Amino acid sequence: MTYISKVVFFVQIIIYSPLILFIVIIWPIFRIRIGVIKSRSLGHIAYTEIYLCDKKFGLYKKNEVVLWYHHREIANKYLLNQRKKQLIFLPGILLYPIRELFLKYKFTHKHIYYKVEYDEKNKIYREISEKLTTKQEFLKQSAPFIKFSNYEIKIGDDYLKKNFIHDTDKIIVFGSRSPIYRDEKFVSVRNSNIKNQIEAIKFVTENGYIAIRVGRDKIDKFEINTKKFFDYTFADHQSDFLDVYLQAKAKFMVCGNTGLNEIAMIMRVPRLIVDFSNFNLLNITNAAYAPMYLPKKLYSKELKKNLTYKEIFQKKLFEVSIVSEIPNDLQLIDNDNQEILNATKEMIKLLENKLDFNAERNKQNSFWNMYAKFYGQKEGIIISPSFFHSNPELFD
C-alpha cells in the first residue's frame, strides 16, 4: 500500500468500526462471512455455483450468510448479473477494507468465506479462493442456477439458426487460453494453441456433430470448409450472454485449463481438459463434469528425454504459473493434434457408455497412488487412456 492508500484504509476502518464489531460480536448467533468475486476472471464468477450448491444441500445453516462484492473489471456481465439475483451483494468500498482487516488477524479468519493460509514468502495471510471441492453428487443432483428466460432462449436459438445450427444438432465446443488473454506480459503455463485441436474439430464434424470454437481472443484463425464448424471467436456478433448460451447447448467441451471451461461446469456440461499441467491444484478442483484429463509433457534438453510425472512432482515443476519459472533446461510441451484427437474420441465413447471408466482407472492405479503421495487422493478422473498407454515411461 502507498502512504495515501494506508491513510484511506485507516479512515475506512474507523468509519466502519461499528459494523466490524457487530460482525465479530454477533458470530455465536448470526455467522456473517465476506466473499469476493474476482470478476475480471470468468472462472471466479463461475465458482459461486459451488457455494450455491453447498447452500442448497444444507452445508450452511440458516444463521450463516455470505456477503459478496466484486472487482470493478467484469469478464462477463451477463453471468455476474445472474449471480446478483442469487447472492447478497454489497459495495466493494464497504466490504473490501473489512475483509482486508479480517485477513490480518487469525481469530477473524472465520469471517472470510474462502480458506486462509499463511504466505511464508511474503509473511502475510492470503485468501485461497479455489474452494471447489463440493461433493460431486451435489452438482449432479442440482440443475444449473443460471436459468434462461424464454426471451433469451429465442435470442440464442435464432443466433444458432443464423449460423446453420439447429435444436436437434449435437454440439461440441472447443477452446483454449491464448497468450493475448488479459493482455498479459508473461506466458502462462495454461496457454495452449487452438490449432492443435483442428484434427479433433474435423473428426467431430465428419461424425455427426457440430463444432463451435468459443472464446474472444481473436488469434490463430483457421478455415474448415464445412457448415458444421462455427468459429464464434471470429463471428460478427458476440455477447456475454452468447458466451454462456453456446456452452450450455453443448454435449461436451474440449478446452485447456482456463476459466472458459468453468462456464461449461456451471451449465452441467462435461469437459475434456487438455494441455493440463497444474497437478498440484487438481486435488482442490471439483471433478464433477471433468472426468478426463490430457496432460502436457516436460522435455529435458540436457537428458534428451521427457521427464516422468514422478520426477515432475518431486521437483514441483508443475506448481508454477508462468513458463519463465520453469528451469531453462526444460521445455513445456503442449498436446499435439493426434493426442487431442484421440482423447476427443475417447470422451465421446465415455459419454456414450462405450468406454469403461472404472476399468481405465484401475489400469492407472499405480500412477494415481503415486500422485496421492504428493497431493492426496483424487477420485473421479482419468488420464486420457490413449495418452496413458502411448507414454508408459512417463507414468512409471
CSV table of C-alpha atoms in Angstrom, one decimal:
chain,number,residue,atom,x,y,z
A,1,MET,CA,0.0,0.0,0.0
A,2,THR,CA,1.1,3.6,-0.7
A,3,TYR,CA,1.0,6.1,2.2
A,4,ILE,CA,-2.2,7.6,0.9
A,5,SER,CA,-3.9,4.3,0.5
A,6,LYS,CA,-2.9,3.3,4.0
A,7,VAL,CA,-4.4,6.5,5.3
A,8,VAL,CA,-7.7,5.9,3.4
A,9,PHE,CA,-7.8,2.3,4.7
A,10,PHE,CA,-7.3,3.5,8.3
A,11,VAL,CA,-10.1,6.1,7.9
A,12,GLN,CA,-12.4,3.4,6.4
A,13,ILE,CA,-11.8,1.1,9.3
A,14,ILE,CA,-12.6,3.8,11.8
A,15,ILE,CA,-15.9,4.7,9.9
A,16,TYR,CA,-16.9,1.0,9.6
A,17,SER,CA,-15.8,0.0,13.1
A,18,PRO,CA,-19.4,-0.3,14.5
A,19,LEU,CA,-20.2,-2.8,11.7
A,20,ILE,CA,-16.9,-4.7,12.2
A,21,LEU,CA,-17.7,-5.0,16.0
A,22,PHE,CA,-21.2,-6.1,15.2
A,23,ILE,CA,-20.0,-8.9,12.8
A,24,VAL,CA,-17.4,-10.1,15.4
A,25,ILE,CA,-19.7,-10.0,18.5
A,26,ILE,CA,-22.8,-11.5,16.9
A,27,TRP,CA,-20.9,-14.5,15.5
A,28,PRO,CA,-22.3,-17.1,18.0
A,29,ILE,CA,-25.8,-16.1,17.0
A,30,PHE,CA,-25.5,-14.9,13.4
A,31,ARG,CA,-22.5,-16.0,11.3
A,32,ILE,CA,-21.5,-13.5,8.7
A,33,ARG,CA,-18.7,-14.1,6.2
A,34,ILE,CA,-17.3,-12.0,3.4
A,35,GLY,CA,-16.7,-13.4,-0.1
A,36,VAL,CA,-15.1,-11.6,-3.0
A,37,ILE,CA,-15.7,-12.5,-6.7
A,38,LYS,CA,-12.7,-11.6,-8.7
A,39,SER,CA,-14.9,-10.7,-11.6
A,40,ARG,CA,-12.1,-10.0,-14.1
A,41,SER,CA,-11.9,-13.8,-14.3
A,42,LEU,CA,-14.6,-16.0,-15.8
A,43,GLY,CA,-13.7,-18.8,-13.5
A,44,HIS,CA,-14.2,-16.8,-10.3
A,45,ILE,CA,-17.6,-15.7,-11.4
A,46,ALA,CA,-18.5,-19.3,-12.2
A,47,TYR,CA,-17.1,-20.7,-8.9
A,48,THR,CA,-20.0,-19.3,-6.9
A,49,GLU,CA,-22.0,-22.2,-8.4
A,50,ILE,CA,-20.2,-24.3,-5.8
A,51,TYR,CA,-21.4,-22.1,-3.0
A,52,LEU,CA,-25.0,-22.2,-4.3
A,53,CYS,CA,-24.9,-26.0,-4.4
A,54,ASP,CA,-23.5,-26.3,-0.9
A,55,LYS,CA,-26.1,-23.9,0.4
A,56,LYS,CA,-29.0,-25.8,-1.4
A,57,PHE,CA,-27.9,-29.1,0.1
A,58,GLY,CA,-27.6,-27.9,3.7
A,59,LEU,CA,-23.9,-27.3,4.1
A,60,TYR,CA,-24.7,-23.9,5.5
A,61,LYS,CA,-27.1,-23.3,8.5
A,62,LYS,CA,-29.9,-20.8,8.5
A,63,ASN,CA,-27.9,-18.4,10.6
A,64,GLU,CA,-24.9,-18.4,8.2
A,65,VAL,CA,-24.8,-15.8,5.5
A,66,VAL,CA,-22.1,-14.7,3.0
A,67,LEU,CA,-21.9,-11.1,1.9
A,68,TRP,CA,-20.3,-10.7,-1.6
A,69,TYR,CA,-18.6,-7.9,-3.5
A,70,HIS,CA,-16.9,-8.0,-6.9
A,71,HIS,CA,-14.0,-6.2,-8.6
A,72,ARG,CA,-14.5,-3.3,-11.0
A,73,GLU,CA,-13.4,-5.2,-14.1
A,74,ILE,CA,-16.0,-7.7,-15.2
A,75,ALA,CA,-15.2,-10.6,-17.6
A,76,ASN,CA,-18.9,-11.5,-18.2
A,77,LYS,CA,-21.6,-9.0,-17.2
A,78,TYR,CA,-24.4,-11.4,-18.0
A,79,LEU,CA,-23.0,-14.1,-15.7
A,80,LEU,CA,-22.4,-11.6,-12.9
A,81,ASN,CA,-25.9,-10.1,-13.2
A,82,GLN,CA,-27.3,-13.6,-12.8
A,83,ARG,CA,-25.2,-14.0,-9.7
A,84,LYS,CA,-26.6,-10.7,-8.3
A,85,LYS,CA,-30.0,-12.3,-8.4
A,86,GLN,CA,-28.8,-15.3,-6.4
A,87,LEU,CA,-26.4,-13.8,-3.9
A,88,ILE,CA,-26.3,-10.9,-1.4
A,89,PHE,CA,-24.0,-8.2,-2.9
A,90,LEU,CA,-22.8,-5.1,-1.1
A,91,PRO,CA,-20.5,-2.3,-2.4
A,92,GLY,CA,-16.8,-3.2,-2.5
A,93,ILE,CA,-15.9,0.1,-0.9
A,94,LEU,CA,-17.7,-1.2,2.2
A,95,LEU,CA,-16.6,-4.9,2.3
A,96,TYR,CA,-13.1,-4.7,0.9
A,97,PRO,CA,-11.5,-2.9,3.8
A,98,ILE,CA,-13.4,-5.1,6.3
A,99,ARG,CA,-12.2,-8.2,4.6
A,100,GLU,CA,-8.6,-6.9,4.5
A,101,LEU,CA,-8.8,-6.3,8.2
A,102,PHE,CA,-10.1,-9.7,8.9
A,103,LEU,CA,-7.3,-11.2,6.8
A,104,LYS,CA,-4.7,-9.6,9.2
A,105,TYR,CA,-5.8,-11.4,12.3
A,106,LYS,CA,-6.2,-15.2,12.6
A,107,PHE,CA,-9.1,-15.1,15.0
A,108,THR,CA,-11.2,-13.2,12.4
A,109,HIS,CA,-10.4,-15.6,9.6
A,110,LYS,CA,-13.7,-17.4,10.3
A,111,HIS,CA,-15.4,-14.3,8.8
A,112,ILE,CA,-13.8,-14.9,5.4
A,113,TYR,CA,-15.7,-17.2,3.0
A,114,TYR,CA,-12.6,-18.8,1.4
A,115,LYS,CA,-9.8,-20.7,3.2
A,116,VAL,CA,-7.0,-18.6,4.5
A,117,GLU,CA,-3.3,-19.7,4.6
A,118,TYR,CA,-0.1,-18.1,5.7
A,119,ASP,CA,2.2,-17.0,2.9
A,120,GLU,CA,5.7,-17.7,4.2
A,121,LYS,CA,7.4,-15.8,1.4
A,122,ASN,CA,5.6,-12.5,2.0
A,123,LYS,CA,4.9,-13.1,5.7
A,124,ILE,CA,1.1,-12.4,5.3
A,125,TYR,CA,-2.1,-14.3,5.3
A,126,ARG,CA,-3.7,-14.9,1.9
A,127,GLU,CA,-7.1,-16.0,0.9
A,128,ILE,CA,-7.1,-19.3,-1.0
A,129,SER,CA,-10.1,-18.8,-3.3
A,130,GLU,CA,-10.2,-22.1,-5.1
A,131,LYS,CA,-13.0,-23.5,-2.9
A,132,LEU,CA,-14.1,-26.1,-5.5
A,133,THR,CA,-14.4,-29.3,-3.5
A,134,THR,CA,-18.2,-29.5,-3.0
A,135,LYS,CA,-19.4,-33.1,-3.3
A,136,GLN,CA,-19.8,-34.2,-7.0
A,137,GLU,CA,-23.3,-35.5,-6.3
A,138,PHE,CA,-24.4,-32.0,-5.3
A,139,LEU,CA,-23.6,-30.7,-8.8
A,140,LYS,CA,-25.1,-33.7,-10.4
A,141,GLN,CA,-28.3,-33.6,-8.4
A,142,SER,CA,-28.8,-29.9,-8.9
A,143,ALA,CA,-29.9,-28.1,-12.1
A,144,PRO,CA,-27.8,-25.1,-13.1
A,145,PHE,CA,-28.6,-22.0,-11.1
A,146,ILE,CA,-28.4,-20.0,-14.4
A,147,LYS,CA,-32.0,-20.1,-15.8
A,148,PHE,CA,-32.5,-18.7,-19.3
A,149,SER,CA,-35.8,-16.9,-19.9
A,150,ASN,CA,-38.0,-17.7,-22.9
A,151,TYR,CA,-36.8,-14.5,-24.5
A,152,GLU,CA,-33.2,-15.4,-24.0
A,153,ILE,CA,-33.8,-18.9,-25.4
A,154,LYS,CA,-35.3,-17.4,-28.5
A,155,ILE,CA,-32.4,-15.0,-29.0
A,156,GLY,CA,-29.9,-17.8,-28.5
A,157,ASP,CA,-31.7,-20.2,-30.8
A,158,ASP,CA,-32.2,-17.6,-33.5
A,159,TYR,CA,-28.5,-16.8,-33.4
A,160,LEU,CA,-27.6,-20.5,-33.8
A,161,LYS,CA,-30.0,-20.9,-36.7
A,162,LYS,CA,-28.5,-18.0,-38.5
A,163,ASN,CA,-25.2,-19.9,-38.3
A,164,PHE,CA,-26.8,-23.2,-39.6
A,165,ILE,CA,-27.1,-24.8,-36.1
A,166,HIS,CA,-30.5,-26.3,-35.1
A,167,ASP,CA,-32.1,-27.7,-31.9
A,168,THR,CA,-31.5,-31.3,-32.9
A,169,ASP,CA,-27.8,-30.8,-33.6
A,170,LYS,CA,-25.2,-32.4,-31.3
A,171,ILE,CA,-22.7,-29.7,-30.4
A,172,ILE,CA,-19.2,-29.9,-29.1
A,173,VAL,CA,-17.4,-26.7,-28.1
A,174,PHE,CA,-13.6,-26.1,-28.4
A,175,GLY,CA,-11.5,-23.5,-26.7
A,176,SER,CA,-8.1,-22.6,-25.4
A,177,ARG,CA,-6.3,-20.0,-23.3
A,178,SER,CA,-4.2,-17.7,-25.6
A,179,PRO,CA,-1.1,-15.6,-25.0
A,180,ILE,CA,-3.2,-12.4,-25.6
A,181,TYR,CA,-5.6,-13.2,-22.7
A,182,ARG,CA,-5.9,-10.1,-20.5
A,183,ASP,CA,-3.0,-8.5,-22.5
A,184,GLU,CA,-0.6,-10.4,-20.2
A,185,LYS,CA,3.1,-9.6,-20.2
A,186,PHE,CA,4.1,-13.2,-19.4
A,187,VAL,CA,3.4,-16.6,-20.8
A,188,SER,CA,1.1,-18.7,-18.6
A,189,VAL,CA,1.6,-22.5,-18.3
A,190,ARG,CA,-2.1,-22.8,-19.0
A,191,ASN,CA,-1.8,-21.3,-22.5
A,192,SER,CA,-2.2,-23.6,-25.5
A,193,ASN,CA,-2.5,-23.5,-29.3
A,194,ILE,CA,-6.1,-23.8,-30.6
A,195,LYS,CA,-4.6,-25.1,-33.9
A,196,ASN,CA,-3.7,-28.3,-32.1
A,197,GLN,CA,-7.4,-29.0,-31.9
A,198,ILE,CA,-8.1,-28.8,-35.6
A,199,GLU,CA,-8.0,-32.6,-36.2
A,200,ALA,CA,-10.4,-33.2,-33.4
A,201,ILE,CA,-12.7,-30.5,-34.8
A,202,LYS,CA,-12.6,-32.1,-38.3
A,203,PHE,CA,-13.3,-35.5,-36.8
A,204,VAL,CA,-16.4,-34.5,-34.9
A,205,THR,CA,-17.8,-32.5,-37.9
A,206,GLU,CA,-17.4,-35.7,-40.0
A,207,ASN,CA,-19.1,-37.8,-37.4
A,208,GLY,CA,-22.5,-36.2,-36.8
A,209,TYR,CA,-21.6,-33.3,-34.6
A,210,ILE,CA,-21.4,-29.5,-34.9
A,211,ALA,CA,-18.2,-28.0,-33.7
A,212,ILE,CA,-18.1,-24.5,-32.2
A,213,ARG,CA,-14.9,-22.6,-31.3
A,214,VAL,CA,-15.6,-20.4,-28.3
A,215,GLY,CA,-13.6,-17.6,-26.6
A,216,ARG,CA,-13.0,-13.9,-27.5
A,217,ASP,CA,-9.2,-13.9,-28.2
A,218,LYS,CA,-9.0,-13.3,-32.0
A,219,ILE,CA,-5.9,-15.3,-32.7
A,220,ASP,CA,-5.0,-18.2,-34.9
A,221,LYS,CA,-8.0,-18.0,-37.2
A,222,PHE,CA,-8.4,-21.1,-39.4
A,223,GLU,CA,-10.8,-22.2,-42.1
A,224,ILE,CA,-12.6,-25.6,-42.0
A,225,ASN,CA,-14.7,-25.9,-45.2
A,226,THR,CA,-17.9,-27.1,-43.6
A,227,LYS,CA,-21.1,-25.5,-42.3
A,228,LYS,CA,-20.8,-27.9,-39.3
A,229,PHE,CA,-18.0,-25.8,-37.9
A,230,PHE,CA,-18.8,-22.4,-36.5
A,231,ASP,CA,-15.9,-20.1,-35.4
A,232,TYR,CA,-17.7,-18.0,-32.8
A,233,THR,CA,-14.4,-16.4,-31.9
A,234,PHE,CA,-14.3,-14.5,-35.2
A,235,ALA,CA,-18.1,-14.1,-35.6
A,236,ASP,CA,-19.6,-10.7,-36.5
A,237,HIS,CA,-21.7,-10.7,-33.3
A,238,GLN,CA,-20.7,-11.9,-29.8
A,239,SER,CA,-22.1,-11.1,-26.4
A,240,ASP,CA,-21.7,-12.1,-22.8
A,241,PHE,CA,-25.0,-13.9,-22.9
A,242,LEU,CA,-24.0,-15.9,-26.0
A,243,ASP,CA,-20.7,-16.9,-24.3
A,244,VAL,CA,-22.8,-18.8,-21.8
A,245,TYR,CA,-25.6,-19.9,-24.0
A,246,LEU,CA,-23.4,-21.6,-26.6
A,247,GLN,CA,-21.7,-23.7,-24.0
A,248,ALA,CA,-25.0,-24.6,-22.3
A,249,LYS,CA,-26.1,-26.2,-25.6
A,250,ALA,CA,-23.1,-28.5,-25.9
A,251,LYS,CA,-22.8,-32.2,-25.4
A,252,PHE,CA,-19.3,-31.6,-24.0
A,253,MET,CA,-16.3,-29.3,-24.2
A,254,VAL,CA,-12.7,-29.7,-25.2
A,255,CYS,CA,-10.6,-27.0,-23.6
A,256,GLY,CA,-7.4,-26.2,-21.7
A,257,ASN,CA,-7.3,-25.4,-18.0
A,258,THR,CA,-8.9,-21.9,-18.1
A,259,GLY,CA,-11.9,-20.1,-16.7
A,260,LEU,CA,-13.6,-20.5,-20.0
A,261,ASN,CA,-14.3,-24.1,-19.3
A,262,GLU,CA,-15.9,-23.3,-15.9
A,263,ILE,CA,-18.9,-21.9,-17.8
A,264,ALA,CA,-19.4,-25.4,-19.0
A,265,MET,CA,-19.2,-26.7,-15.5
A,266,ILE,CA,-21.9,-24.4,-14.2
A,267,MET,CA,-24.2,-25.4,-17.1
A,268,ARG,CA,-23.5,-29.1,-16.2
A,269,VAL,CA,-21.7,-29.8,-19.5
A,270,PRO,CA,-18.9,-32.4,-19.3
A,271,ARG,CA,-15.3,-31.3,-20.1
A,272,LEU,CA,-12.3,-32.9,-21.6
A,273,ILE,CA,-9.4,-30.9,-20.1
A,274,VAL,CA,-6.4,-30.8,-22.5
A,275,ASP,CA,-3.0,-29.2,-22.1
A,276,PHE,CA,-3.1,-29.6,-18.4
A,277,SER,CA,-0.1,-29.1,-16.1
A,278,ASN,CA,-1.2,-27.8,-12.6
A,279,PHE,CA,-1.5,-31.2,-10.9
A,280,ASN,CA,-0.9,-29.5,-7.6
A,281,LEU,CA,-4.3,-27.8,-8.0
A,282,LEU,CA,-6.1,-30.9,-9.2
A,283,ASN,CA,-6.9,-32.1,-5.7
A,284,ILE,CA,-8.8,-28.9,-4.9
A,285,THR,CA,-10.7,-28.9,-8.2
A,286,ASN,CA,-14.1,-30.4,-8.4
A,287,ALA,CA,-14.1,-33.5,-10.7
A,288,ALA,CA,-17.8,-33.4,-11.5
A,289,TYR,CA,-18.2,-32.9,-15.2
A,290,ALA,CA,-14.4,-33.1,-15.8
A,291,PRO,CA,-13.8,-36.8,-16.0
A,292,MET,CA,-10.8,-36.9,-18.4
A,293,TYR,CA,-7.5,-35.0,-18.5
A,294,LEU,CA,-4.8,-34.8,-21.1
A,295,PRO,CA,-1.5,-33.5,-19.5
A,296,LYS,CA,1.3,-31.6,-21.0
A,297,LYS,CA,4.9,-33.1,-21.1
A,298,LEU,CA,8.1,-31.6,-19.8
A,299,TYR,CA,11.2,-32.2,-22.0
A,300,SER,CA,14.7,-32.1,-20.6
A,301,LYS,CA,17.2,-30.8,-23.2
A,302,GLU,CA,20.1,-32.0,-21.0
A,303,LEU,CA,18.8,-35.5,-20.6
A,304,LYS,CA,17.2,-35.5,-24.1
A,305,LYS,CA,14.0,-37.1,-22.9
A,306,ASN,CA,10.7,-36.3,-21.3
A,307,LEU,CA,10.6,-36.3,-17.5
A,308,THR,CA,8.4,-38.7,-15.8
A,309,TYR,CA,5.5,-37.3,-13.9
A,310,LYS,CA,7.0,-38.6,-10.7
A,311,GLU,CA,10.2,-36.5,-11.4
A,312,ILE,CA,8.0,-33.5,-12.2
A,313,PHE,CA,6.1,-33.9,-8.9
A,314,GLN,CA,9.2,-34.4,-6.9
A,315,LYS,CA,10.8,-31.2,-8.2
A,316,LYS,CA,7.4,-29.3,-8.1
A,317,LEU,CA,7.9,-28.3,-11.7
A,318,PHE,CA,4.2,-28.2,-12.4
A,319,GLU,CA,3.5,-25.9,-9.4
A,320,VAL,CA,4.4,-22.8,-11.3
A,321,SER,CA,2.1,-20.3,-13.0
A,322,ILE,CA,4.3,-18.9,-15.8
A,323,VAL,CA,6.7,-20.5,-18.2
A,324,SER,CA,9.6,-18.4,-17.2
A,325,GLU,CA,9.6,-20.0,-13.7
A,326,ILE,CA,10.5,-23.4,-15.3
A,327,PRO,CA,14.2,-24.0,-15.5
A,328,ASN,CA,15.8,-23.1,-18.8
A,329,ASP,CA,16.8,-26.7,-19.5
A,330,LEU,CA,13.2,-27.8,-19.6
A,331,GLN,CA,10.6,-27.2,-22.3
A,332,LEU,CA,6.9,-27.4,-21.7
A,333,ILE,CA,5.3,-29.5,-24.5
A,334,ASP,CA,1.6,-28.9,-25.5
A,335,ASN,CA,-0.6,-31.7,-26.6
A,336,ASP,CA,-0.4,-32.3,-30.3
A,337,ASN,CA,-3.2,-32.8,-32.8
A,338,GLN,CA,-3.2,-36.6,-32.6
A,339,GLU,CA,-3.3,-36.7,-28.8
A,340,ILE,CA,-6.2,-34.3,-28.6
A,341,LEU,CA,-8.0,-36.2,-31.5
A,342,ASN,CA,-7.6,-39.5,-29.6
A,343,ALA,CA,-8.8,-38.0,-26.3
A,344,THR,CA,-11.8,-36.5,-28.0
A,345,LYS,CA,-12.7,-39.9,-29.5
A,346,GLU,CA,-12.4,-41.4,-26.0
A,347,MET,CA,-14.6,-38.7,-24.5
A,348,ILE,CA,-17.3,-39.4,-27.0
A,349,LYS,CA,-17.1,-43.1,-26.1
A,350,LEU,CA,-17.1,-42.3,-22.4
A,351,LEU,CA,-20.3,-40.3,-22.7
A,352,GLU,CA,-21.9,-42.9,-24.9
A,353,ASN,CA,-21.0,-45.6,-22.2
A,354,LYS,CA,-18.7,-47.3,-24.7
A,355,LEU,CA,-15.6,-46.7,-22.6
A,356,ASP,CA,-15.4,-48.4,-19.1
A,357,PHE,CA,-14.3,-45.6,-16.8
A,358,ASN,CA,-13.6,-47.9,-13.8
A,359,ALA,CA,-11.6,-50.3,-15.9
A,360,GLU,CA,-9.4,-47.5,-17.3
A,361,ARG,CA,-9.0,-46.0,-13.8
A,362,ASN,CA,-7.8,-49.4,-12.5
A,363,LYS,CA,-5.2,-49.6,-15.2
A,364,GLN,CA,-3.9,-46.2,-14.0
A,365,ASN,CA,-3.9,-47.1,-10.3
A,366,SER,CA,-0.2,-47.1,-9.8
A,367,PHE,CA,0.0,-43.5,-11.2
A,368,TRP,CA,-2.8,-42.2,-9.0
A,369,ASN,CA,-1.3,-43.9,-5.9
A,370,MET,CA,2.0,-42.1,-6.7
A,371,TYR,CA,0.1,-38.9,-7.2
A,372,ALA,CA,-1.6,-39.3,-3.8
A,373,LYS,CA,1.8,-39.3,-2.1
A,374,PHE,CA,2.4,-35.8,-3.3
A,375,TYR,CA,-1.1,-34.2,-3.4
A,376,GLY,CA,-3.6,-36.5,-1.8
A,377,GLN,CA,-6.2,-38.9,-3.1
A,378,LYS,CA,-8.2,-37.8,-6.2
A,379,GLU,CA,-11.1,-39.8,-7.4
A,380,GLY,CA,-13.5,-39.4,-10.3
A,381,ILE,CA,-11.0,-38.7,-13.1
A,382,ILE,CA,-8.7,-40.5,-15.5
A,383,ILE,CA,-5.8,-39.6,-17.8
A,384,SER,CA,-6.8,-40.0,-21.5
A,385,PRO,CA,-6.3,-43.8,-22.0
A,386,SER,CA,-4.6,-43.4,-25.3
A,387,PHE,CA,-2.1,-40.9,-23.9
A,388,PHE,CA,-1.5,-43.1,-20.8
A,389,HIS,CA,-0.9,-46.3,-22.9
A,390,SER,CA,1.2,-44.5,-25.5
A,391,ASN,CA,3.6,-43.0,-22.9
A,392,PRO,CA,4.1,-45.7,-20.3
A,393,GLU,CA,7.6,-44.3,-19.5
A,394,LEU,CA,6.1,-41.1,-18.2
A,395,PHE,CA,3.9,-42.8,-15.7
A,396,ASP,CA,6.5,-45.2,-14.1
